[in-house]
Short mmCIF file of C-alpha atoms and ligand atoms in Angstrom, two decimals:
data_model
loop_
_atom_site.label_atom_id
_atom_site.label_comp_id
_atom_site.label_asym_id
_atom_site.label_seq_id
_atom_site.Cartn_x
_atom_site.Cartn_y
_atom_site.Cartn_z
CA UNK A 1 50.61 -24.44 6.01
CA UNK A 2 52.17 -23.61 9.48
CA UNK A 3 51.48 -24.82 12.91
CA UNK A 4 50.74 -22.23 15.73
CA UNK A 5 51.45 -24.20 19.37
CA UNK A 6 50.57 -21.42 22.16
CA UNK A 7 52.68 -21.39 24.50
CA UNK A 8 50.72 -21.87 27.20
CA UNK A 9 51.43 -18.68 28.94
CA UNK A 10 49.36 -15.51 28.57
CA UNK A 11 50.89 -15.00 25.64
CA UNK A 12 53.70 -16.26 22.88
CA UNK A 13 53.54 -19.24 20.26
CA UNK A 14 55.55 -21.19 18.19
CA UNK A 15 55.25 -21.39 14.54
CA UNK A 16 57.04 -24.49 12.27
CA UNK A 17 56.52 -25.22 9.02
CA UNK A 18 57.49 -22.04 7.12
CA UNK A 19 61.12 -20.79 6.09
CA UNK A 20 61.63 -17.21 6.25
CA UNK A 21 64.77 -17.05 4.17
CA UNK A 22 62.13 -17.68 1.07
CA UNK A 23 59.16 -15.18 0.24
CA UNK A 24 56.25 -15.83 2.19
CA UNK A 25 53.03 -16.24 0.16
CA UNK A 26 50.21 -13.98 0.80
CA UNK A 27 47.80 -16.98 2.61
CA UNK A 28 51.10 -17.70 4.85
CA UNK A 29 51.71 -13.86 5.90
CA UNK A 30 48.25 -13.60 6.87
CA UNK A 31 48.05 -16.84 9.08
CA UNK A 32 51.75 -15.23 10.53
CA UNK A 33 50.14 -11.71 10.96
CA UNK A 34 46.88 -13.15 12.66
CA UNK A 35 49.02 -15.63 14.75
CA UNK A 36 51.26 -12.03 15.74
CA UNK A 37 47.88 -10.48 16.87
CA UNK A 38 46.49 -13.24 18.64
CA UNK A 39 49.40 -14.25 20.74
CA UNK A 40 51.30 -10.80 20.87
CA UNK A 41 54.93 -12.68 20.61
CA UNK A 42 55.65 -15.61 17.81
CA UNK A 43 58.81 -17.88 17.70
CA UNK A 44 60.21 -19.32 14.61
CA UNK A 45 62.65 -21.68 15.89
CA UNK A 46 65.71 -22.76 13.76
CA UNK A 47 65.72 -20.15 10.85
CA UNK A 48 68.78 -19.24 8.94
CA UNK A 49 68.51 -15.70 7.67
CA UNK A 50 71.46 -13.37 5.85
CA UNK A 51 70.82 -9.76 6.70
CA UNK A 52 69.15 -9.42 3.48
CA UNK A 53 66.37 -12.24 4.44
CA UNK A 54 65.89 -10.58 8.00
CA UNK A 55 65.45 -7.53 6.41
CA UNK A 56 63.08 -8.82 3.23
CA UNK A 57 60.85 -10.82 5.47
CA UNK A 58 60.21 -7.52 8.10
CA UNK A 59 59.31 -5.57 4.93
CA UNK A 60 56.43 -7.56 3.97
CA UNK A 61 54.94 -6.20 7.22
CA UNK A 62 55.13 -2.71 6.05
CA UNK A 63 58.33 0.40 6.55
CA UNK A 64 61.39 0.09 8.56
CA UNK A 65 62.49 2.27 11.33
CA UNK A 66 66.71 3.26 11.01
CA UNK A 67 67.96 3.65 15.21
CA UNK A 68 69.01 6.53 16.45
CA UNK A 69 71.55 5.54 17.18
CA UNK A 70 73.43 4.38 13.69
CA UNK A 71 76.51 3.50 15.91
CA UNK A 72 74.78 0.40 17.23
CA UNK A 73 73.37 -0.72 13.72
CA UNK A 74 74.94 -3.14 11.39
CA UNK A 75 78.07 -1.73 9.54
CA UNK A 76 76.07 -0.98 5.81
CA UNK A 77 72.56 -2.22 7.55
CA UNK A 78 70.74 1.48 9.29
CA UNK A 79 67.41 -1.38 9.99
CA UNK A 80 69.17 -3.63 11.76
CA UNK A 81 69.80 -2.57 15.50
CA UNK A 82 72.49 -4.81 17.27
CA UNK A 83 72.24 -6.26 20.56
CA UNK A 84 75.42 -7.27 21.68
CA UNK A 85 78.09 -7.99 24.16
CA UNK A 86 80.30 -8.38 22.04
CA UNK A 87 83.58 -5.97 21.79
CA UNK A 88 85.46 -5.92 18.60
CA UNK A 89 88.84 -3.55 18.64
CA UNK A 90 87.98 -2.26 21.75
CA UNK A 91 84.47 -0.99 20.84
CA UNK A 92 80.81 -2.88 21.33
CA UNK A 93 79.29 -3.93 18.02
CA UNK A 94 76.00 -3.15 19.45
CA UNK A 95 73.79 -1.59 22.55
CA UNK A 96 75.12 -3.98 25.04
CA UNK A 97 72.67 -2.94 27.68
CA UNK A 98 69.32 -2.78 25.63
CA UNK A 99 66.31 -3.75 27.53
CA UNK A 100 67.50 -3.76 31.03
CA UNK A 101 64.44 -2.01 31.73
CA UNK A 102 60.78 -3.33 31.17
CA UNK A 103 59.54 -1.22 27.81
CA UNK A 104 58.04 -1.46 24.51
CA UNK A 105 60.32 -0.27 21.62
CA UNK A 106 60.16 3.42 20.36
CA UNK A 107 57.30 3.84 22.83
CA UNK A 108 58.97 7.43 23.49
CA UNK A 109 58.48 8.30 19.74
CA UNK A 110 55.45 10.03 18.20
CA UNK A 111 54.72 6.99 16.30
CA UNK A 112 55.66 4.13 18.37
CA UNK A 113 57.10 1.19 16.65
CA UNK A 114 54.41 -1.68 15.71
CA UNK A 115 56.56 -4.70 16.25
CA UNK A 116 60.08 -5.91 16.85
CA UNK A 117 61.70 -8.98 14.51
CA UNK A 118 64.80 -10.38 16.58
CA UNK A 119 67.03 -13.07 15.25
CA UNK A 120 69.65 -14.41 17.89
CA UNK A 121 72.79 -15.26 16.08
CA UNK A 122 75.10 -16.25 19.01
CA UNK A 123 73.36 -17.34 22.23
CA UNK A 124 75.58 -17.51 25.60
CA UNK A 125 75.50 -20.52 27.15
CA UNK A 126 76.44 -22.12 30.75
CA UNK A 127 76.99 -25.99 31.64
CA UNK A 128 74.70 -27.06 28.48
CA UNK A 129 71.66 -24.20 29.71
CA UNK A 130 71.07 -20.80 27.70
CA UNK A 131 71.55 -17.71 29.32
CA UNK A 132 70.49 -14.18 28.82
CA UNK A 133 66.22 -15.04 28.19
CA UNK A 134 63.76 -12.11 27.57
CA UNK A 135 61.18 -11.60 29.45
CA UNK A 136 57.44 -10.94 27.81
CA UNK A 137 54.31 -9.58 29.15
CA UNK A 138 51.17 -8.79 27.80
CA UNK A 139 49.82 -5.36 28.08
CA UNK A 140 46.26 -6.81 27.56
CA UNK A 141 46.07 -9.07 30.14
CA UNK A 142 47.72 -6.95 32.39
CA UNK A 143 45.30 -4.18 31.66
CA UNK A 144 42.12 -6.41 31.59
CA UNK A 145 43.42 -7.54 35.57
CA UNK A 146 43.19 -3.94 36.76
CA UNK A 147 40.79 -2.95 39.29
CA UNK A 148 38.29 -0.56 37.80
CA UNK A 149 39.32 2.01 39.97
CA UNK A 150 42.72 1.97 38.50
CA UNK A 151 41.06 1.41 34.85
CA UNK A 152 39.01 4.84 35.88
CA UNK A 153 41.96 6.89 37.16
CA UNK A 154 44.02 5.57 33.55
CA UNK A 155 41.09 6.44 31.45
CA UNK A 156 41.71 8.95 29.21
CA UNK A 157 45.03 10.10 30.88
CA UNK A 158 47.84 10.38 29.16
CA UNK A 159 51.58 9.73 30.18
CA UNK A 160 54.70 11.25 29.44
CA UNK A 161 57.49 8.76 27.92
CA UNK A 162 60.74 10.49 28.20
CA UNK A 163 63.79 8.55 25.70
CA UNK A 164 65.68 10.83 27.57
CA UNK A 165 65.12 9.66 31.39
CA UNK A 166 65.27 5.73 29.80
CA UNK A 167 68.63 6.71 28.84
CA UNK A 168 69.56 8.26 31.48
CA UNK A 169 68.18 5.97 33.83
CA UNK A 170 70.70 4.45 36.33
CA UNK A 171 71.86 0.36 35.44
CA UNK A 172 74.02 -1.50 37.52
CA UNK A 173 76.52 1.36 37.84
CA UNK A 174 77.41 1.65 34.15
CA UNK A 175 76.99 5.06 32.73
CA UNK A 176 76.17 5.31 28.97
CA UNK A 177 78.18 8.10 26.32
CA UNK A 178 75.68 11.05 26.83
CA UNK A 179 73.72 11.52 24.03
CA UNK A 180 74.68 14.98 21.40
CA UNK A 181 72.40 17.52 21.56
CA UNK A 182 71.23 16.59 18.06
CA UNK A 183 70.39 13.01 19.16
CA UNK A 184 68.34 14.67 22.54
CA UNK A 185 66.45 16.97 19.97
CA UNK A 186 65.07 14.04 17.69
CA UNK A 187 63.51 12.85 20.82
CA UNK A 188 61.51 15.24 23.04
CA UNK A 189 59.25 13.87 25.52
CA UNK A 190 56.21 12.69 24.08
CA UNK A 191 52.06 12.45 25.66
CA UNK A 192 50.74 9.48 24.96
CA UNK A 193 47.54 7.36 26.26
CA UNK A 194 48.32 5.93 29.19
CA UNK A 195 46.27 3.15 27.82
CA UNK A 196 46.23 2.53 24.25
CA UNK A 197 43.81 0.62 21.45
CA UNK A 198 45.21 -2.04 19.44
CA UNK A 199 44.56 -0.78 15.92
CA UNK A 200 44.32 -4.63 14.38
CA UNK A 201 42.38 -6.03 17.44
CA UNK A 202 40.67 -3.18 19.81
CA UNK A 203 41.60 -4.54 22.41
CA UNK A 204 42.75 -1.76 25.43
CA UNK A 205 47.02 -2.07 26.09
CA UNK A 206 48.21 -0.84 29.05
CA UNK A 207 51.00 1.30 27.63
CA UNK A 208 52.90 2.77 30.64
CA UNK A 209 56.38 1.54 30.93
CA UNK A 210 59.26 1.37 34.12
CA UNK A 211 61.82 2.57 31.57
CA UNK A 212 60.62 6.18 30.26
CA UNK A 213 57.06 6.43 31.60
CA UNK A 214 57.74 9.37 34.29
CA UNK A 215 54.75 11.06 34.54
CA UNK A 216 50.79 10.70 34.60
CA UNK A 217 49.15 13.74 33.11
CA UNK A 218 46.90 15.68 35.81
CA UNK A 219 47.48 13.92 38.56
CA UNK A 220 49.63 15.16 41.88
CA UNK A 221 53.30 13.79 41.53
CA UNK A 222 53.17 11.76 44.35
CA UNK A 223 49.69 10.22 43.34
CA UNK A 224 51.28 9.91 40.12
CA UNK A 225 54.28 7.73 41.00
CA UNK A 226 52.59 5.90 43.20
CA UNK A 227 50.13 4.95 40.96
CA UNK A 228 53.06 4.10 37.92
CA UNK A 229 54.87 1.81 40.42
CA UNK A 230 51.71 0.02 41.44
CA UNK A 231 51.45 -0.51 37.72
CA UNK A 232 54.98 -1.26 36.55
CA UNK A 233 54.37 -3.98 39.59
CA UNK A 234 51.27 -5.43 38.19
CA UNK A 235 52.17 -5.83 34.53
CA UNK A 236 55.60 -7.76 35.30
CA UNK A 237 53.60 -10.61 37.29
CA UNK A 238 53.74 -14.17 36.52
CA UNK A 239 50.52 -14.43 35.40
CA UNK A 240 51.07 -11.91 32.19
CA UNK A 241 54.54 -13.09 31.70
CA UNK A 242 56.17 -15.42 29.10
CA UNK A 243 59.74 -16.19 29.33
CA UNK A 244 62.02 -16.95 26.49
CA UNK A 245 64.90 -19.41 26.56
CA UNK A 246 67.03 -18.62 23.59
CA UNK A 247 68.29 -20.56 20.57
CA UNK A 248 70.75 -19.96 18.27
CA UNK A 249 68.37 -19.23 14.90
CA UNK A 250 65.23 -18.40 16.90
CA UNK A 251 63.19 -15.62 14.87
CA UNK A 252 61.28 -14.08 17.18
CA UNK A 253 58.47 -10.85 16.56
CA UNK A 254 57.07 -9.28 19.47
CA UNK A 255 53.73 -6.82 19.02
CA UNK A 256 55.12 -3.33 20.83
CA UNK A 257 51.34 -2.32 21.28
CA UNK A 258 50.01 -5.57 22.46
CA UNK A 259 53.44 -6.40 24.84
CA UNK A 260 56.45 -4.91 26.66
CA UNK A 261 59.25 -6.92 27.08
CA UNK A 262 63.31 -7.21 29.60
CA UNK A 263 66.25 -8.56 29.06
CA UNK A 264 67.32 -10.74 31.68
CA UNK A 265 71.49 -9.79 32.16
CA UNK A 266 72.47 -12.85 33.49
CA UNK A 267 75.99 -13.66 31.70
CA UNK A 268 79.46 -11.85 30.72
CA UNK A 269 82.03 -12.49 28.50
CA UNK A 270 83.67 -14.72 27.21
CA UNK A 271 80.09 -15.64 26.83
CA UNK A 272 78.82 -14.12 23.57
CA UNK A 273 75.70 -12.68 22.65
CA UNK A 274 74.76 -11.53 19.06
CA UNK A 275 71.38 -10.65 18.32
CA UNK A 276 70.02 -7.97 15.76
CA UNK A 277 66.46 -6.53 15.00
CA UNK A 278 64.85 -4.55 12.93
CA UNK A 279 61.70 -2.39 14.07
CA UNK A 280 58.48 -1.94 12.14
CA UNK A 281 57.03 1.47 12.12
CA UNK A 282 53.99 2.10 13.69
CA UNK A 283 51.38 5.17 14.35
CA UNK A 284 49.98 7.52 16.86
CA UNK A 285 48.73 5.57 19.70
CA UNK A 286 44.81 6.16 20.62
C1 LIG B 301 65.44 -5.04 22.15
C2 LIG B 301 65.49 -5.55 23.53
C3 LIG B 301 66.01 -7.49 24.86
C4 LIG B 301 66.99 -8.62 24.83
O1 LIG B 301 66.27 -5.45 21.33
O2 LIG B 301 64.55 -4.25 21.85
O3 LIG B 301 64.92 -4.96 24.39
O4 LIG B 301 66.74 -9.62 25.53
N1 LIG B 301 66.15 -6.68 23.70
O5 LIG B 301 67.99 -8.51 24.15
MN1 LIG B 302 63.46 -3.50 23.35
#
C-alpha cells in the first residue's frame, strides 16, 4: 500500500510505495485519488515514465484535454503540454513562459480542467541546488481566511477569466506570437463563480486568479480591482503556500479546483528545463 507524508504546509504530500509506469489497482487509485483531495497537490518522487505511462496513468482519472496550442505539445503526443526552455533548431520545444502568473489551468475555459499531472524530465540546477520551483497555494485555505465581509461581497458573484488578457498580459518584457483569430475564438471570456464548490469534497475554492481574472461581476471597476488585488494578495501568502523543489522524475498532480499554482523563473540557459503535463478535464464550476 502507499505512504502519504503531508507536507507540512497547508497543503501537498508525498506518496512512496507505488510505481506509476505499472497499472494501478483499483484499492491504490482510490487511496491516490483521496490523498489528491485531501492535500490538493501529491508528489511521487523518483518515477520513470515513457510518454505512454504518463499518459496511461492520467487516464485512469478520467478524459484528456489536447492544448490549444498543439505547437507546444509533444511532436505525435496532442495530451502532453511541454514546459520548456529548451530551443531545438532555433525554435522552443515547449511554452517557455507557462505559469509566470499565479492561475489554475484552463480556469478561462467553460469546463475548467480538474487536475494537472507534471513529470519533470530535466531539472536546472545551480552549485548542487535546483532551480526553477513552483509555487502552490490552496484556494481553500485561502478562502476559509477571508473576512466575512469579503466572503459576503464574493458570494454569489461571478468573475470574468479572460485566456485572452493572461496571454496578453505583460512578462518581463517578452512579447508572445499573437494568437490567430481562430485560436482567440476557441476562447471567449468566460463567467464563472468567483468562488467555486469542490465537486469531490464541498469544500468553497476561492477561484479568482492574478493571471486572467479581470473583472468582478456587478461591482464598480474600481471596487472591483481593488477588491481582486486584495485577493490575489491574500491567496499567495505564506501561510496557504507550499513550495516545490524539483527532482528529476518527480510526478507531481495538482487539484486546479482545490489550488492555483507559479512558476518561479529563476534560471536561463544553458540550464535546461524539460517538463510535460497532461490536463484532466473537468466541469462547470458551481
Ligand atoms: C503548468 C505550469 C509551472 C511550472 O505547466 O501548468 O503552470 O513551474 N507550470 O512549470
Ligand atoms: Mn499552469
Amino acid at each position: 500500500m502507499i505512504t502519504v507524508t503531508p507536507s507540512g504546509a497547508a497543503l501537498g504530500a508525498r506518496i512512496t510505495g507505488v510505481d506509476l509506469s505499472k497499472p494501478v489497482d483499483p484499492a491504490t487509485f482510490k487511496a491516490i485519488e483521496d490523498a489528491l483531495h485531501e492535500h490538493e497537490v501529491i508528489v511521487f518522487p523518483e518515477q520513470r515514465l515513457t510518454p505512454e505511462q504518463h499518459i496511461s496513468f492520467s487516464r485512469q482519472f478520467g478524459e484528456l484535454e489536447e492544448h490549444l496550442r498543439q505547437d507546444r505539445c509533444r511532436p505525435g503526443y496532442p495530451e502532453l503540454f511541454v514546459v520548456s526552455n529548451i530551443i531545438e533548431n532555433g525554435k522552443p520545444i515547449g511554452s517557455t513562459d507557462a505559469g509566470f502568473f499565479w492561475h489554475s489551468d484552463l480556469c478561462y475555459a467553460a469546463e475548467p480542467s480538474r487536475g494537472s499531472l507534471f513529470y519533470a524530465h530535466e531539472i536546472p540546477m545551480q552549485d548542487g541546488q535546483p532551480k526553477g520551483d513552483t509555487l502552490f497555494a490552496s484556494m481553500t485555505t485561502a478562502y476559509d481566511a477571508l473576512p466575512d465581509e469579503t466572503k459576503r461581497t464574493l458570494h454569489e458573484r461571478k468573475a470574468v477569466n479572460s485566456y485572452f488578457a493572461g496571454y496578453t498580459r505583460e512578462r518581463n518584457g517578452a512579447p508572445r506570437a499573437a494568437l490567430t483569430a481562430e485560436q482567440r475564438a476557441k476562447v471567449p471570456d468566460m463567467l464563472h463563480p468567483a468562488v467555486r464548490t469542490h465537486p469531490a469534497t464541498g469544500r468553497k475554492c476561492l477561484f479568482v486568479c492574478e493571471a486572467y481574472t479581470t473583472e468582478l461581476v456587478g461591482l464598480e471597476a474600481q471596487e472591483s480591482s481593488t477588491v481582486l488585488e486584495q485577493l490575489f494578495e491574500h491567496l499567495k501568502e505564506d501561510r496557504f503556500v507550499y513550495r516545490h523543489r524539483w527532482a528529476p522524475g518527480d510526478f507531481l498532480i495538482w487539484d486546479n479546483c482545490a489550488t492555483q499554482h507559479r512558476a518561479v523563473i529563476d534560471y536561463e540557459l544553458p540550464l535546461r528545463r524539460r517538463m510535460e503535463r497532461t490536463t484532466l478535464r473537468g466541469a462547470a464550476p458551481f
